XYZ file of C-alpha atoms in Angstrom:
571
model
C 39.706 -11.713 -23.074
C 41.291 -8.302 -23.754
C 39.934 -5.177 -22.696
C 36.357 -4.897 -21.724
C 33.809 -3.172 -24.418
C 30.981 -2.174 -22.358
C 28.912 -2.155 -25.339
C 29.034 -6.096 -25.509
C 27.120 -6.469 -22.019
C 23.947 -5.106 -23.341
C 21.721 -6.934 -20.290
C 18.709 -6.043 -22.065
C 16.193 -8.940 -23.116
C 13.527 -8.082 -25.505
C 12.177 -11.248 -26.111
C 11.699 -12.181 -22.606
C 8.048 -13.010 -22.822
C 8.287 -15.482 -25.608
C 11.291 -16.959 -23.604
C 9.220 -17.671 -20.711
C 6.425 -19.187 -22.634
C 9.290 -21.372 -24.047
C 10.462 -21.998 -20.948
C 13.808 -20.889 -22.140
C 16.737 -19.319 -20.193
C 16.273 -15.433 -19.684
C 19.626 -15.025 -19.258
C 20.979 -12.729 -23.181
C 23.409 -13.307 -25.116
C 26.646 -11.854 -23.288
C 30.453 -12.668 -23.690
C 31.153 -14.751 -20.626
C 33.984 -16.000 -19.886
C 32.860 -19.726 -20.578
C 36.139 -21.229 -18.566
C 35.252 -19.417 -15.529
C 31.534 -19.367 -15.872
C 31.634 -23.397 -16.354
C 34.418 -23.400 -13.555
C 31.904 -21.727 -11.102
C 28.754 -23.894 -12.143
C 30.830 -27.150 -11.526
C 31.140 -26.120 -8.093
C 27.713 -25.304 -7.340
C 26.676 -28.155 -8.863
C 28.812 -30.150 -6.332
C 27.210 -28.541 -3.075
C 24.773 -30.661 -1.670
C 21.601 -29.081 -0.063
C 21.695 -29.360 3.543
C 18.198 -29.954 4.703
C 16.823 -32.840 2.216
C 16.870 -36.236 2.831
C 19.845 -37.964 1.119
C 21.480 -34.661 0.511
C 21.243 -34.433 -3.146
C 23.684 -32.281 -5.092
C 22.742 -29.057 -6.534
C 23.463 -30.328 -9.818
C 20.115 -32.492 -9.582
C 18.194 -30.151 -7.122
C 18.607 -26.822 -8.656
C 16.825 -25.392 -11.701
C 18.986 -24.059 -14.552
C 17.531 -20.518 -13.632
C 20.269 -20.833 -10.473
C 22.917 -21.936 -12.852
C 22.253 -18.842 -15.171
C 22.821 -16.537 -12.068
C 25.959 -18.414 -11.125
C 27.343 -18.304 -15.131
C 26.497 -14.556 -15.271
C 28.400 -13.245 -11.842
C 31.428 -15.737 -11.852
C 31.656 -15.686 -15.922
C 31.934 -11.977 -16.149
C 35.202 -11.094 -14.600
C 37.234 -9.289 -17.282
C 40.639 -7.913 -16.231
C 39.776 -8.247 -12.676
C 36.409 -6.087 -13.441
C 32.957 -7.348 -12.607
C 31.185 -6.333 -15.792
C 27.850 -8.063 -14.003
C 28.021 -6.071 -11.301
C 24.309 -6.299 -10.178
C 21.875 -8.889 -10.583
C 18.104 -8.690 -10.048
C 16.419 -12.201 -9.844
C 12.361 -12.192 -9.317
C 11.320 -15.441 -8.687
C 8.175 -16.797 -6.759
C 8.116 -18.452 -3.402
C 9.168 -22.373 -3.278
C 11.706 -22.098 -5.946
C 14.613 -22.440 -3.294
C 15.492 -19.097 -3.271
C 16.925 -18.531 0.061
C 19.126 -22.252 -0.095
C 20.362 -21.242 -3.802
C 21.125 -17.713 -2.412
C 23.029 -19.540 0.334
C 24.994 -21.882 -2.264
C 26.031 -18.734 -4.821
C 27.737 -16.830 -1.772
C 29.671 -20.225 -0.498
C 30.752 -20.566 -4.880
C 32.087 -16.740 -4.348
C 34.148 -17.494 -1.341
C 35.388 -20.381 -3.052
C 36.040 -18.439 -6.096
C 37.329 -15.538 -4.489
C 41.189 -14.717 -4.785
C 41.171 -11.503 -2.920
C 42.525 -11.783 0.822
C 40.352 -10.722 3.649
C 37.468 -10.091 0.948
C 34.024 -9.741 2.823
C 31.128 -11.159 1.619
C 27.452 -10.205 2.821
C 24.251 -11.924 2.762
C 21.535 -10.221 3.977
C 17.872 -11.550 4.935
C 15.061 -9.022 5.699
C 14.217 -10.214 9.213
C 16.354 -12.122 11.867
C 14.195 -15.298 10.988
C 15.227 -15.056 7.184
C 18.935 -14.429 8.105
C 19.070 -17.217 10.371
C 17.646 -19.563 7.811
C 20.130 -18.484 5.224
C 23.017 -18.958 7.690
C 22.037 -22.251 8.448
C 21.561 -23.077 4.765
C 25.262 -22.080 4.131
C 26.542 -23.554 7.334
C 24.848 -26.430 6.253
C 26.257 -26.891 2.636
C 29.763 -26.893 4.094
C 28.735 -29.609 6.496
C 27.186 -31.944 3.889
C 30.450 -31.822 1.800
C 31.008 -35.773 1.887
C 34.807 -35.476 1.004
C 35.372 -33.194 4.129
C 37.125 -30.664 1.998
C 34.800 -27.941 2.858
C 34.744 -28.640 6.620
C 38.558 -28.320 6.592
C 38.514 -25.311 4.360
C 36.283 -23.149 6.349
C 35.382 -22.510 9.790
C 31.488 -21.969 10.888
C 31.459 -18.987 13.673
C 27.553 -19.996 14.731
C 27.768 -16.989 17.462
C 28.330 -13.974 14.945
C 26.804 -16.120 11.792
C 30.420 -15.772 10.380
C 32.055 -18.483 7.733
C 35.699 -17.888 7.564
C 37.947 -18.899 4.793
C 41.040 -20.369 6.353
C 43.004 -19.897 3.380
C 43.085 -15.808 2.652
C 40.823 -14.745 5.641
C 37.945 -13.648 3.608
C 34.466 -14.189 5.112
C 30.551 -14.583 4.685
C 28.735 -12.568 7.272
C 24.895 -13.037 7.371
C 23.234 -10.293 8.531
C 19.285 -8.724 9.158
C 18.949 -5.649 7.107
C 19.422 -2.421 9.437
C 21.737 0.390 9.329
C 24.613 -1.708 10.553
C 24.795 -3.912 7.570
C 26.478 -0.572 5.659
C 28.489 0.714 8.423
C 32.196 0.656 6.961
C 31.508 -2.029 4.614
C 33.787 -2.618 1.288
C 32.093 -5.555 0.396
C 33.460 -8.064 -2.461
C 30.083 -9.489 -2.738
C 26.355 -8.627 -1.338
C 23.389 -10.953 -1.778
C 20.328 -9.221 -0.493
C 17.317 -11.904 -0.019
C 13.661 -10.957 -0.207
C 13.842 -7.367 -1.098
C 9.995 -6.573 -1.083
C 9.846 -7.314 2.785
C 12.334 -4.243 2.968
C 9.744 -1.813 0.949
C 8.269 -0.545 4.250
C 11.722 0.532 5.867
C 12.608 3.778 5.376
C 16.224 3.906 5.453
C 16.227 1.197 2.808
C 17.252 2.918 -0.060
C 20.010 4.706 1.968
C 21.629 0.904 3.039
C 21.458 -0.373 -0.474
C 23.116 3.160 -1.609
C 25.645 2.919 0.912
C 26.625 -0.780 0.304
C 26.938 0.291 -3.739
C 29.176 2.646 -2.556
C 31.449 0.474 -0.207
C 31.487 -1.951 -3.290
C 33.315 1.201 -5.547
C 36.632 -0.249 -3.802
C 36.443 -3.591 -5.088
C 36.217 -3.654 -9.351
C 35.392 -7.350 -9.276
C 32.236 -6.502 -6.619
C 29.005 -7.824 -7.285
C 25.251 -7.385 -5.826
C 22.740 -9.686 -5.959
C 18.924 -9.282 -5.360
C 16.648 -12.206 -5.136
C 12.980 -11.611 -4.124
C 9.320 -12.556 -4.618
C 6.659 -10.139 -5.632
C 5.263 -8.150 -2.267
C 1.826 -9.160 -1.441
C 0.967 -5.371 -1.363
C 1.761 -2.662 -4.118
C 5.341 -2.460 -4.790
C 6.535 0.272 -2.933
C 10.094 2.163 -1.689
C 13.535 0.365 -2.523
C 11.847 -2.677 -3.800
C 9.720 -0.637 -6.161
C 12.673 1.702 -7.342
C 14.833 -1.524 -7.931
C 12.236 -3.266 -9.630
C 11.304 -0.953 -11.975
C 14.695 -0.190 -12.840
C 15.273 -3.485 -13.563
C 12.291 -3.535 -15.920
C 13.568 -0.808 -17.890
C 16.897 -2.713 -18.410
C 15.015 -5.818 -19.428
C 12.963 -3.880 -21.838
C 15.800 -1.721 -23.393
C 14.393 1.429 -22.098
C 17.472 2.000 -20.253
C 20.621 1.291 -22.478
C 23.828 -0.272 -20.776
C 22.101 -0.396 -17.325
C 24.194 -1.401 -14.348
C 21.841 -4.595 -13.672
C 21.285 -7.923 -15.190
C 17.311 -8.285 -14.956
C 15.898 -11.943 -14.442
C 12.189 -11.584 -13.778
C 10.004 -14.473 -13.708
C 6.579 -12.573 -14.032
C 3.910 -12.766 -16.173
C 3.567 -9.971 -19.032
C 1.307 -7.074 -17.669
C -1.249 -7.916 -20.237
C -1.750 -11.526 -18.768
C -1.961 -9.623 -15.469
C -4.303 -6.711 -15.643
C -6.833 -8.538 -18.260
C -10.170 -9.000 -16.616
C -10.625 -12.472 -17.571
C -7.385 -12.896 -15.421
C -5.626 -15.622 -17.629
C -3.108 -16.199 -15.393
C -5.346 -18.478 -13.004
C -4.940 -21.097 -15.429
C -2.577 -23.726 -14.745
C -1.170 -24.172 -17.912
C 0.400 -20.867 -17.680
C 2.046 -21.278 -14.331
C 5.563 -23.120 -15.742
C 6.287 -19.681 -17.477
C 7.069 -18.354 -13.931
C 8.468 -21.301 -11.833
C 11.982 -22.012 -12.839
C 12.290 -24.576 -10.388
C 9.228 -26.566 -11.248
C 9.317 -30.468 -10.717
C 11.726 -29.844 -8.260
C 11.013 -27.919 -5.177
C 7.321 -27.288 -6.255
C 4.972 -29.073 -8.453
C 1.976 -27.514 -10.683
C -0.533 -30.280 -8.585
C 0.823 -28.835 -5.321
C -0.258 -25.336 -6.112
C -3.599 -26.127 -7.602
C -4.683 -27.175 -4.553
C -3.175 -24.355 -2.728
C -5.262 -22.238 -5.047
C -8.491 -23.556 -4.543
C -8.448 -23.061 -0.865
C -7.112 -19.484 -1.874
C -9.930 -18.771 -3.963
C -12.078 -20.007 -1.401
C -11.360 -17.529 1.129
C -11.971 -14.609 -1.551
C -10.368 -12.188 -3.815
C -8.415 -10.838 -1.441
C -6.768 -13.942 -0.348
C -6.463 -15.289 -3.916
C -4.456 -11.963 -4.761
C -2.218 -12.543 -2.161
C -1.196 -16.071 -2.673
C -0.933 -15.228 -6.505
C 1.159 -12.202 -5.566
C 3.634 -14.817 -3.567
C 3.522 -17.891 -5.737
C 3.056 -16.481 -9.296
C 4.772 -12.942 -8.957
C 1.503 -11.447 -9.683
C 1.758 -7.919 -8.644
C -0.818 -5.963 -6.609
C -2.336 -3.098 -7.739
C -4.586 -2.432 -4.933
C -4.269 -3.574 -1.169
C -7.639 -5.314 -1.287
C -9.249 -6.658 1.895
C -12.433 -8.358 3.176
C -13.651 -4.903 4.541
C -12.880 -2.893 1.351
C -14.861 -0.493 -0.027
C -16.631 -2.109 -3.037
C -15.495 0.379 -5.401
C -11.982 -0.939 -5.117
C -12.945 -3.663 -7.504
C -13.916 -1.425 -9.859
C -11.366 1.347 -9.624
C -8.675 -0.403 -11.487
C -10.683 -0.916 -14.860
C -11.993 2.824 -14.841
C -8.124 4.329 -15.261
C -7.937 6.649 -18.599
C -4.022 6.688 -19.051
C -4.395 9.813 -21.059
C -5.952 11.845 -18.246
C -3.769 14.335 -16.309
C -4.423 17.613 -14.730
C -3.681 19.569 -18.141
C -5.901 16.989 -19.751
C -8.609 17.561 -17.040
C -8.597 20.928 -17.513
C -8.742 20.867 -21.550
C -11.525 18.163 -21.423
C -13.941 19.410 -18.747
C -16.768 21.905 -19.394
C -16.904 22.256 -15.371
C -14.835 21.147 -12.629
C -15.584 21.155 -8.764
C -13.035 20.385 -6.285
C -13.239 18.537 -3.122
C -10.845 18.980 0.095
C -10.015 16.894 3.207
C -7.136 16.933 5.719
C -6.535 16.665 9.219
C -3.366 17.368 11.724
C 0.086 17.492 10.753
C 0.426 13.678 10.997
C -2.172 13.501 8.033
C -2.268 14.284 4.300
C -3.875 17.207 3.000
C -6.205 15.607 0.233
C -7.425 17.197 -3.018
C -9.908 15.535 -5.450
C -10.911 17.305 -8.536
C -14.107 15.868 -10.509
C -14.534 17.437 -14.185
C -17.413 17.012 -16.385
C -16.451 16.270 -20.050
C -17.603 18.576 -22.479
C -18.011 15.813 -25.281
C -19.089 12.660 -23.243
C -20.472 14.198 -20.007
C -18.354 11.207 -18.334
C -16.941 12.327 -15.017
C -13.093 12.636 -14.891
C -10.866 12.493 -11.528
C -7.593 13.525 -10.171
C -6.174 13.711 -6.993
C -3.024 15.152 -5.341
C -1.895 15.345 -1.626
C 0.604 17.287 0.597
C 2.108 16.112 3.589
C 3.984 18.010 6.303
C 7.411 16.339 7.635
C 5.531 15.026 10.769
C 3.926 12.237 8.365
C 7.167 10.839 7.776
C 8.173 10.829 11.509
C 5.258 9.515 12.756
C 4.068 6.936 10.292
C 7.477 5.272 9.431
C 5.609 2.272 8.305
C 4.398 4.139 4.821
C 7.245 6.671 4.658
C 8.934 5.043 1.890
C 5.511 4.737 -0.129
C 4.747 8.602 0.406
C 8.269 9.049 -1.178
C 7.204 7.265 -4.435
C 4.219 9.401 -4.627
C 6.107 12.462 -4.483
C 8.705 11.280 -6.523
C 5.681 10.582 -9.302
C 4.417 13.943 -8.729
C 1.393 13.342 -6.989
C 2.207 14.121 -3.543
C 3.926 17.195 -2.626
C 6.316 17.560 0.621
C 5.852 20.306 2.473
C 9.202 22.518 3.589
C 6.942 24.999 5.954
C 3.523 24.864 7.739
C 1.359 26.528 5.190
C 2.396 25.092 2.071
C -0.254 22.414 1.935
C -2.901 25.610 2.359
C -1.146 27.324 -0.406
C -0.586 24.754 -2.914
C -4.339 24.110 -2.731
C -5.368 27.588 -3.172
C -3.035 28.037 -6.035
C -4.964 25.270 -8.278
C -8.437 26.750 -6.943
C -7.617 30.086 -7.736
C -6.110 28.903 -11.358
C -9.313 26.974 -12.152
C -11.161 29.711 -10.853
C -9.522 32.186 -13.265
C -9.850 29.827 -16.081
C -13.867 30.198 -15.437
C -14.025 26.316 -14.774
C -15.499 26.505 -11.217
C -19.382 27.095 -11.069
C -20.438 30.146 -9.075
C -21.834 28.381 -6.146
C -21.206 24.994 -4.473
C -17.670 24.475 -6.214
C -15.329 23.956 -3.491
C -16.679 21.224 -0.791
C -14.680 20.951 2.542
C -14.809 19.098 5.802
C -16.323 21.785 8.060
C -14.108 20.598 10.574
C -10.597 22.920 11.249
C -10.823 24.713 7.736
C -10.148 28.427 8.637
C -6.885 28.804 7.600
C -8.372 27.392 4.256
C -11.317 29.617 3.764
C -9.269 32.798 4.917
C -6.468 31.767 1.909
C -9.269 31.004 -0.483
C -11.219 34.179 0.296
C -8.185 36.350 -0.044
C -7.713 34.685 -4.035
C -11.310 35.703 -5.011
C -13.154 32.441 -3.983
C -16.492 33.734 -2.957
C -18.401 32.840 -0.096
C -21.086 31.215 -2.238
C -18.435 28.704 -3.917
C -17.316 27.154 -0.688
C -19.259 24.566 0.727
C -19.143 22.430 4.111
C -19.735 18.537 3.070
C -21.319 16.701 6.047
C -18.948 13.492 6.885
C -19.185 10.567 8.336
C -22.699 8.660 7.577
C -23.801 11.346 5.746
C -21.287 10.864 2.720
C -22.859 7.802 2.057
C -24.800 9.130 -0.944
C -21.646 10.161 -2.672
C -19.910 6.915 -1.946
C -22.761 4.971 -3.220
C -22.926 7.558 -6.450
C -19.311 6.875 -7.061
C -19.732 3.189 -6.700
C -22.222 3.493 -9.624
C -20.427 5.480 -12.009
C -17.419 3.045 -11.343
C -19.359 0.287 -12.626
C -21.354 1.645 -15.592
C -18.054 3.325 -16.576
C -19.269 7.276 -16.572
C -16.140 7.617 -14.208
C -12.696 8.058 -15.293
C -9.688 8.591 -13.362
C -5.978 9.339 -14.239
C -3.326 6.669 -13.691
C -2.305 7.791 -10.152
C -0.702 5.113 -7.518
C -1.438 7.641 -4.929
C -5.096 7.273 -5.603
C -4.781 3.636 -5.781
C -3.268 3.042 -2.399
C -5.639 5.405 -1.055
C -8.871 3.541 -2.495
C -6.990 0.228 -1.460
C -6.748 1.653 1.935
C -10.451 2.087 2.133
C -12.369 0.005 4.943
C -16.077 0.409 5.230
C -18.416 0.033 8.214
C -22.177 -0.461 7.822
C -24.427 1.972 10.351
C -27.835 0.815 9.777
C -28.795 1.683 6.075
C -25.719 3.741 5.794
C -21.894 3.014 5.061
C -18.973 4.594 6.621
C -15.515 5.297 4.975
C -13.498 7.178 7.386
C -10.181 7.881 8.962
C -10.989 5.719 12.009
C -12.055 2.785 9.876
C -9.045 3.059 7.773
C -6.816 3.170 10.967
C -2.950 4.154 10.348
C -3.130 3.922 6.541
C -4.658 7.622 4.693
C -7.620 8.058 2.496
C -7.625 11.952 2.840
C -7.439 12.115 -1.125
C -10.143 9.550 -1.664
C -12.122 11.311 1.092
C -11.916 14.546 -0.936
C -12.872 12.796 -4.064
C -16.232 11.909 -2.432
C -16.641 15.542 -1.356
C -16.320 16.466 -5.130
C -18.723 13.636 -6.158
C -21.033 15.753 -3.451
C -20.879 18.869 -5.655
C -20.652 17.189 -9.300
C -24.051 15.260 -8.382
C -25.808 18.830 -8.424
C -25.183 19.332 -11.921
C -23.231 22.511 -11.513
C -22.571 25.206 -14.677
C -19.204 26.726 -15.010
C -19.412 30.288 -13.976
C -17.174 31.666 -16.552
C -16.171 31.305 -20.283
C -14.588 28.112 -20.053
C -13.228 28.138 -23.536
C -11.704 31.458 -23.537
C -10.317 30.123 -20.006
C -8.913 27.184 -21.590
C -7.144 28.811 -24.256
C -5.429 31.029 -21.978
C -4.478 28.046 -19.827
C -3.069 26.381 -23.145
C -1.033 29.529 -24.357
C 0.556 29.583 -20.689
C 1.636 25.686 -20.838
C 3.057 26.032 -24.639
C 4.989 29.421 -23.178
């Protein structure tokens, strides 16, 4: 084929939405080696399903989406270099992901020319890894001609399949740090990446696998995954965001070929929820009519809806790849249902200052394994609506003691909404910097400007006092059931549209974590009811609601202060 021209290998697919509507292939036009691509598909089609009565061939049982993967990976070898080095496949449950993945890795063994090459199929859990191995070994046992049984030795005890002709091997492993130790794989398939989102070492392991593949120019990395049943986080979020950016053309000449069976964002977030219509479902079900039918899904969907919105969203995330923005649950804060529609995508810290006539601050934090949360609410000069913005600080102990949320917290840090403290007082100083700036700009009221949890705030009060914040500007906000009026007040303003907030995944997460407990006529949203999840920035926002509800007036000439602030920004 001659020397590869990287410019010819453009993985973007700008018309992906129309392709989904037409149920056409998501594989963009690529200069594939059609001979090798067709040979690989022919091998794939002749393999047989190991766990289906009659053991039909993949030619009949697999959808064309699986053949697109086979064509792209094995038809992209040019002068020994794999021009499609990575592929990200997002496909709902019950579309035979694990079985197709196992078959693709068997094809990789059969197409391989490198002696002693190592291929790895990685599952997120022991159960999924066992299933993947059983599918791969079962495909070999199902060969009616006996050729695969003669060529491959299946080692059950170490979950390895060895090619007797060249000692290449396929290893099936559970995802952990040992997967990447000393590995120089010729091919890796990672199944259900979304289940690895909470693993703090996931990105590190994937990075090490990528590093090991450099030694083999023909190496490939495939992700096959369903959408997460929680807001995407960690390595899953990073890889999915990258794949979307390549698909949409925002990253030219990206390293990954994206094949994402998901509804357009407008369909996912629309208030009328058009994705609920079964007529739309074929857009994201590439194996429809084979391993899954619309009629079967309709029954499951009805059952999920009867259990409530939280179960409906969870079901939709797994079976229709609907991305969950808020982790809703049965005892959730009612404001969580209203939060998504109150977002103002133009709002930021700078915009909050530019648009507000007065700003109040709420602060909440606990021990070293908690977040320090800041909630700012400004009152818009023109509309008088309330504008919300939040930030958080985390000590290293949070990442050590709360490993289940460490990857998610790192995402918030990468997005700029959370600061990872490098010393014990960075959170106190960071809070004071912001409040001092607002005070200098004349945006804080002369009284009741900063609301704090009365417990354990001595160091913060000392710091603020040293920055010129007057005693009258600081006030303790009673917590527990006494915060009910602020909770109810924010709910009402969310519903009537007079409170909007910045587009911050951190605050979305905290809102989704909030659990309520009824105490008589009061409602409690506390750290105790939230459990191991974090809600400090949300509690800080409630503290700010308590202050803004007093109809404060800014102390200084905030227009003059704003001019000085904008001058600093432009400089």
